[in-house]
Amino acid sequence: MSTLTLKGPYWVTVRQYRRTLWLVAGGVLLSLVSMVWLRYWDGQTVGTNQDNGHAVLRVAMDWASMAMLLLPLLVGAFVAGPMVARELESGTYKLALTQSVSPARWLGSKLLTAGAVIVPATLALIGVYRLGWGNVSGTWSFLWYESGTYVSTGPVLVGQALLALGLGALIGQLIRRTVTAMALTGLVTGLFLLLVGQLRWSLMPVLTGTGPLDEGNLFPGVSESSWQGGYGLLTASGDRLPAEACWNRTKQWDVCPADLNVVGQYWEYHPSSHYWPIQLIETGIYLALAALALYAAFRVLRTRHP
């Protein structure tokens, strides 16, 4: 990671955090080598009596999913603590301001440097995850709509990381205490991700299917890979009833009292073709929130250091 072409605060930032940059690069490389080996092991043992490779790959992918979900929290904590709050807490930022560097340029150099590392590193990790996911996709806990898989395979993770970057810059300035800023940024970032995640399946209209009431074929015509939402019973007038309405009266799922006038059932779902539209919409939300957080961060900086 040569710093020869960097100048001013960018050069200082890279030099200051060069060990972290090398650690990130080493982590991505180690992840790639490990995933290539796991896929090779899986390919060598599949269909044999000692199919341990696939089992180990699934365990590794479970851990990878968890790590990818936590990645934005780590990004936000690092930006808020070591990159921003620690310099404000110790006063070392004043040295940069005495070198004809404006406060906005001081903060901007840190955020641009961090962003220039976060985006390609996140994309690389997504590629590594997809490499392993190719051998387990479509199986239990690795369907496209599972939280870990969904976040780890698309641009949503990049949007989350950039939101964490913006929140870290803002909270780091407001708190100015390294450990406290790191903890609070992790908490706030997690809350944002949780709230947006709750809206995920309402970002695009669901498809609705209808069919006869049949206990043995609850969702006819819907692929097993589809995300399945609400379902229930349909009456002759088009009203919707809870799925257990008949069971509560007759103790049978497919036998309904005449007074309910049930003629069939309905179900709502997202097919796998909705993956990319939902990914792009959600990524746009995170980028908009990141832009707001960065704007607020520079406003705070301008207020405190005019």
JSON list of N, CA, C and O in Angstrom, two decimals, residues 213 233 241-257 260 262:
[
{"chain": "A", "resi": 213, "resn": "LEU", "atom": "N", "xyz": [-59.01, -24.49, -1.04]},
{"chain": "A", "resi": 213, "resn": "LEU", "atom": "CA", "xyz": [-58.61, -24.83, 0.31]},
{"chain": "A", "resi": 213, "resn": "LEU", "atom": "C", "xyz": [-58.16, -26.29, 0.34]},
{"chain": "A", "resi": 213, "resn": "LEU", "atom": "O", "xyz": [-58.95, -27.21, 0.15]},
{"chain": "A", "resi": 233, "resn": "LEU", "atom": "N", "xyz": [-57.54, -17.22, 4.56]},
{"chain": "A", "resi": 233, "resn": "LEU", "atom": "CA", "xyz": [-58.69, -17.77, 3.86]},
{"chain": "A", "resi": 233, "resn": "LEU", "atom": "C", "xyz": [-59.44, -16.66, 3.13]},
{"chain": "A", "resi": 233, "resn": "LEU", "atom": "O", "xyz": [-59.43, -15.50, 3.55]},
{"chain": "A", "resi": 241, "resn": "LEU", "atom": "N", "xyz": [-59.82, -13.92, 5.85]},
{"chain": "A", "resi": 241, "resn": "LEU", "atom": "CA", "xyz": [-59.92, -14.41, 7.21]},
{"chain": "A", "resi": 241, "resn": "LEU", "atom": "C", "xyz": [-58.59, -15.01, 7.63]},
{"chain": "A", "resi": 241, "resn": "LEU", "atom": "O", "xyz": [-57.80, -15.45, 6.79]},
{"chain": "A", "resi": 242, "resn": "PRO", "atom": "N", "xyz": [-58.33, -15.07, 8.94]},
{"chain": "A", "resi": 242, "resn": "PRO", "atom": "CA", "xyz": [-57.10, -15.72, 9.40]},
{"chain": "A", "resi": 242, "resn": "PRO", "atom": "C", "xyz": [-57.05, -17.18, 8.97]},
{"chain": "A", "resi": 242, "resn": "PRO", "atom": "O", "xyz": [-58.07, -17.84, 8.81]},
{"chain": "A", "resi": 243, "resn": "ALA", "atom": "N", "xyz": [-55.83, -17.70, 8.80]},
{"chain": "A", "resi": 243, "resn": "ALA", "atom": "CA", "xyz": [-55.66, -19.07, 8.32]},
{"chain": "A", "resi": 243, "resn": "ALA", "atom": "C", "xyz": [-56.27, -20.09, 9.28]},
{"chain": "A", "resi": 243, "resn": "ALA", "atom": "O", "xyz": [-56.68, -21.17, 8.86]},
{"chain": "A", "resi": 244, "resn": "GLU", "atom": "N", "xyz": [-56.35, -19.75, 10.58]},
{"chain": "A", "resi": 244, "resn": "GLU", "atom": "CA", "xyz": [-56.86, -20.71, 11.56]},
{"chain": "A", "resi": 244, "resn": "GLU", "atom": "C", "xyz": [-58.35, -20.56, 11.82]},
{"chain": "A", "resi": 244, "resn": "GLU", "atom": "O", "xyz": [-58.89, -21.18, 12.74]},
{"chain": "A", "resi": 245, "resn": "ALA", "atom": "N", "xyz": [-59.04, -19.74, 11.00]},
{"chain": "A", "resi": 245, "resn": "ALA", "atom": "CA", "xyz": [-60.47, -19.50, 11.25]},
{"chain": "A", "resi": 245, "resn": "ALA", "atom": "C", "xyz": [-61.28, -20.78, 11.23]},
{"chain": "A", "resi": 245, "resn": "ALA", "atom": "O", "xyz": [-62.15, -21.01, 12.07]},
{"chain": "A", "resi": 246, "resn": "CYS", "atom": "N", "xyz": [-61.05, -21.66, 10.25]},
{"chain": "A", "resi": 246, "resn": "CYS", "atom": "CA", "xyz": [-61.79, -22.92, 10.17]},
{"chain": "A", "resi": 246, "resn": "CYS", "atom": "C", "xyz": [-61.34, -23.89, 11.26]},
{"chain": "A", "resi": 246, "resn": "CYS", "atom": "O", "xyz": [-62.16, -24.59, 11.86]},
{"chain": "A", "resi": 247, "resn": "TRP", "atom": "N", "xyz": [-60.05, -23.97, 11.51]},
{"chain": "A", "resi": 247, "resn": "TRP", "atom": "CA", "xyz": [-59.53, -24.87, 12.54]},
{"chain": "A", "resi": 247, "resn": "TRP", "atom": "C", "xyz": [-60.13, -24.57, 13.91]},
{"chain": "A", "resi": 247, "resn": "TRP", "atom": "O", "xyz": [-60.44, -25.51, 14.67]},
{"chain": "A", "resi": 248, "resn": "ASN", "atom": "N", "xyz": [-60.29, -23.31, 14.21]},
{"chain": "A", "resi": 248, "resn": "ASN", "atom": "CA", "xyz": [-60.85, -22.95, 15.51]},
{"chain": "A", "resi": 248, "resn": "ASN", "atom": "C", "xyz": [-62.27, -23.47, 15.70]},
{"chain": "A", "resi": 248, "resn": "ASN", "atom": "O", "xyz": [-62.72, -23.66, 16.84]},
{"chain": "A", "resi": 249, "resn": "ARG", "atom": "N", "xyz": [-62.96, -23.69, 14.59]},
{"chain": "A", "resi": 249, "resn": "ARG", "atom": "CA", "xyz": [-64.36, -24.14, 14.68]},
{"chain": "A", "resi": 249, "resn": "ARG", "atom": "C", "xyz": [-64.51, -25.65, 14.46]},
{"chain": "A", "resi": 249, "resn": "ARG", "atom": "O", "xyz": [-65.32, -26.30, 15.12]},
{"chain": "A", "resi": 250, "resn": "THR", "atom": "N", "xyz": [-63.75, -26.20, 13.53]},
{"chain": "A", "resi": 250, "resn": "THR", "atom": "CA", "xyz": [-63.94, -27.61, 13.15]},
{"chain": "A", "resi": 250, "resn": "THR", "atom": "C", "xyz": [-62.76, -28.51, 13.52]},
{"chain": "A", "resi": 250, "resn": "THR", "atom": "O", "xyz": [-62.87, -29.73, 13.39]},
{"chain": "A", "resi": 251, "resn": "LYS", "atom": "N", "xyz": [-61.67, -27.92, 13.96]},
{"chain": "A", "resi": 251, "resn": "LYS", "atom": "CA", "xyz": [-60.44, -28.67, 14.25]},
{"chain": "A", "resi": 251, "resn": "LYS", "atom": "C", "xyz": [-59.89, -29.37, 13.01]},
{"chain": "A", "resi": 251, "resn": "LYS", "atom": "O", "xyz": [-59.13, -30.33, 13.12]},
{"chain": "A", "resi": 252, "resn": "GLN", "atom": "N", "xyz": [-60.25, -28.87, 11.84]},
{"chain": "A", "resi": 252, "resn": "GLN", "atom": "CA", "xyz": [-59.71, -29.35, 10.57]},
{"chain": "A", "resi": 252, "resn": "GLN", "atom": "C", "xyz": [-59.38, -28.13, 9.72]},
{"chain": "A", "resi": 252, "resn": "GLN", "atom": "O", "xyz": [-60.17, -27.19, 9.65]},
{"chain": "A", "resi": 253, "resn": "TRP", "atom": "N", "xyz": [-58.22, -28.18, 9.04]},
{"chain": "A", "resi": 253, "resn": "TRP", "atom": "CA", "xyz": [-57.77, -27.04, 8.26]},
{"chain": "A", "resi": 253, "resn": "TRP", "atom": "C", "xyz": [-58.60, -26.85, 6.99]},
{"chain": "A", "resi": 253, "resn": "TRP", "atom": "O", "xyz": [-58.77, -25.71, 6.54]},
{"chain": "A", "resi": 254, "resn": "ASP", "atom": "N", "xyz": [-59.07, -27.92, 6.40]},
{"chain": "A", "resi": 254, "resn": "ASP", "atom": "CA", "xyz": [-59.74, -27.81, 5.11]},
{"chain": "A", "resi": 254, "resn": "ASP", "atom": "C", "xyz": [-61.25, -28.06, 5.17]},
{"chain": "A", "resi": 254, "resn": "ASP", "atom": "O", "xyz": [-61.88, -28.29, 4.15]},
{"chain": "A", "resi": 255, "resn": "VAL", "atom": "N", "xyz": [-61.80, -28.00, 6.35]},
{"chain": "A", "resi": 255, "resn": "VAL", "atom": "CA", "xyz": [-63.25, -28.11, 6.53]},
{"chain": "A", "resi": 255, "resn": "VAL", "atom": "C", "xyz": [-63.74, -26.88, 7.27]},
{"chain": "A", "resi": 255, "resn": "VAL", "atom": "O", "xyz": [-63.34, -26.64, 8.42]},
{"chain": "A", "resi": 256, "resn": "CYS", "atom": "N", "xyz": [-64.57, -26.08, 6.61]},
{"chain": "A", "resi": 256, "resn": "CYS", "atom": "CA", "xyz": [-65.00, -24.81, 7.18]},
{"chain": "A", "resi": 256, "resn": "CYS", "atom": "C", "xyz": [-66.51, -24.80, 7.41]},
{"chain": "A", "resi": 256, "resn": "CYS", "atom": "O", "xyz": [-67.29, -25.36, 6.62]},
{"chain": "A", "resi": 257, "resn": "PRO", "atom": "N", "xyz": [-66.98, -24.13, 8.47]},
{"chain": "A", "resi": 257, "resn": "PRO", "atom": "CA", "xyz": [-68.42, -23.98, 8.70]},
{"chain": "A", "resi": 257, "resn": "PRO", "atom": "C", "xyz": [-69.07, -23.20, 7.55]},
{"chain": "A", "resi": 257, "resn": "PRO", "atom": "O", "xyz": [-68.46, -22.31, 6.95]},
{"chain": "A", "resi": 260, "resn": "LEU", "atom": "N", "xyz": [-69.14, -19.26, 7.49]},
{"chain": "A", "resi": 260, "resn": "LEU", "atom": "CA", "xyz": [-67.95, -18.48, 7.13]},
{"chain": "A", "resi": 260, "resn": "LEU", "atom": "C", "xyz": [-67.88, -18.21, 5.63]},
{"chain": "A", "resi": 260, "resn": "LEU", "atom": "O", "xyz": [-67.20, -17.28, 5.20]},
{"chain": "A", "resi": 262, "resn": "VAL", "atom": "N", "xyz": [-66.33, -19.70, 3.24]},
{"chain": "A", "resi": 262, "resn": "VAL", "atom": "CA", "xyz": [-64.97, -19.77, 2.72]},
{"chain": "A", "resi": 262, "resn": "VAL", "atom": "C", "xyz": [-64.96, -20.52, 1.39]},
{"chain": "A", "resi": 262, "resn": "VAL", "atom": "O", "xyz": [-65.53, -21.60, 1.27]}
]
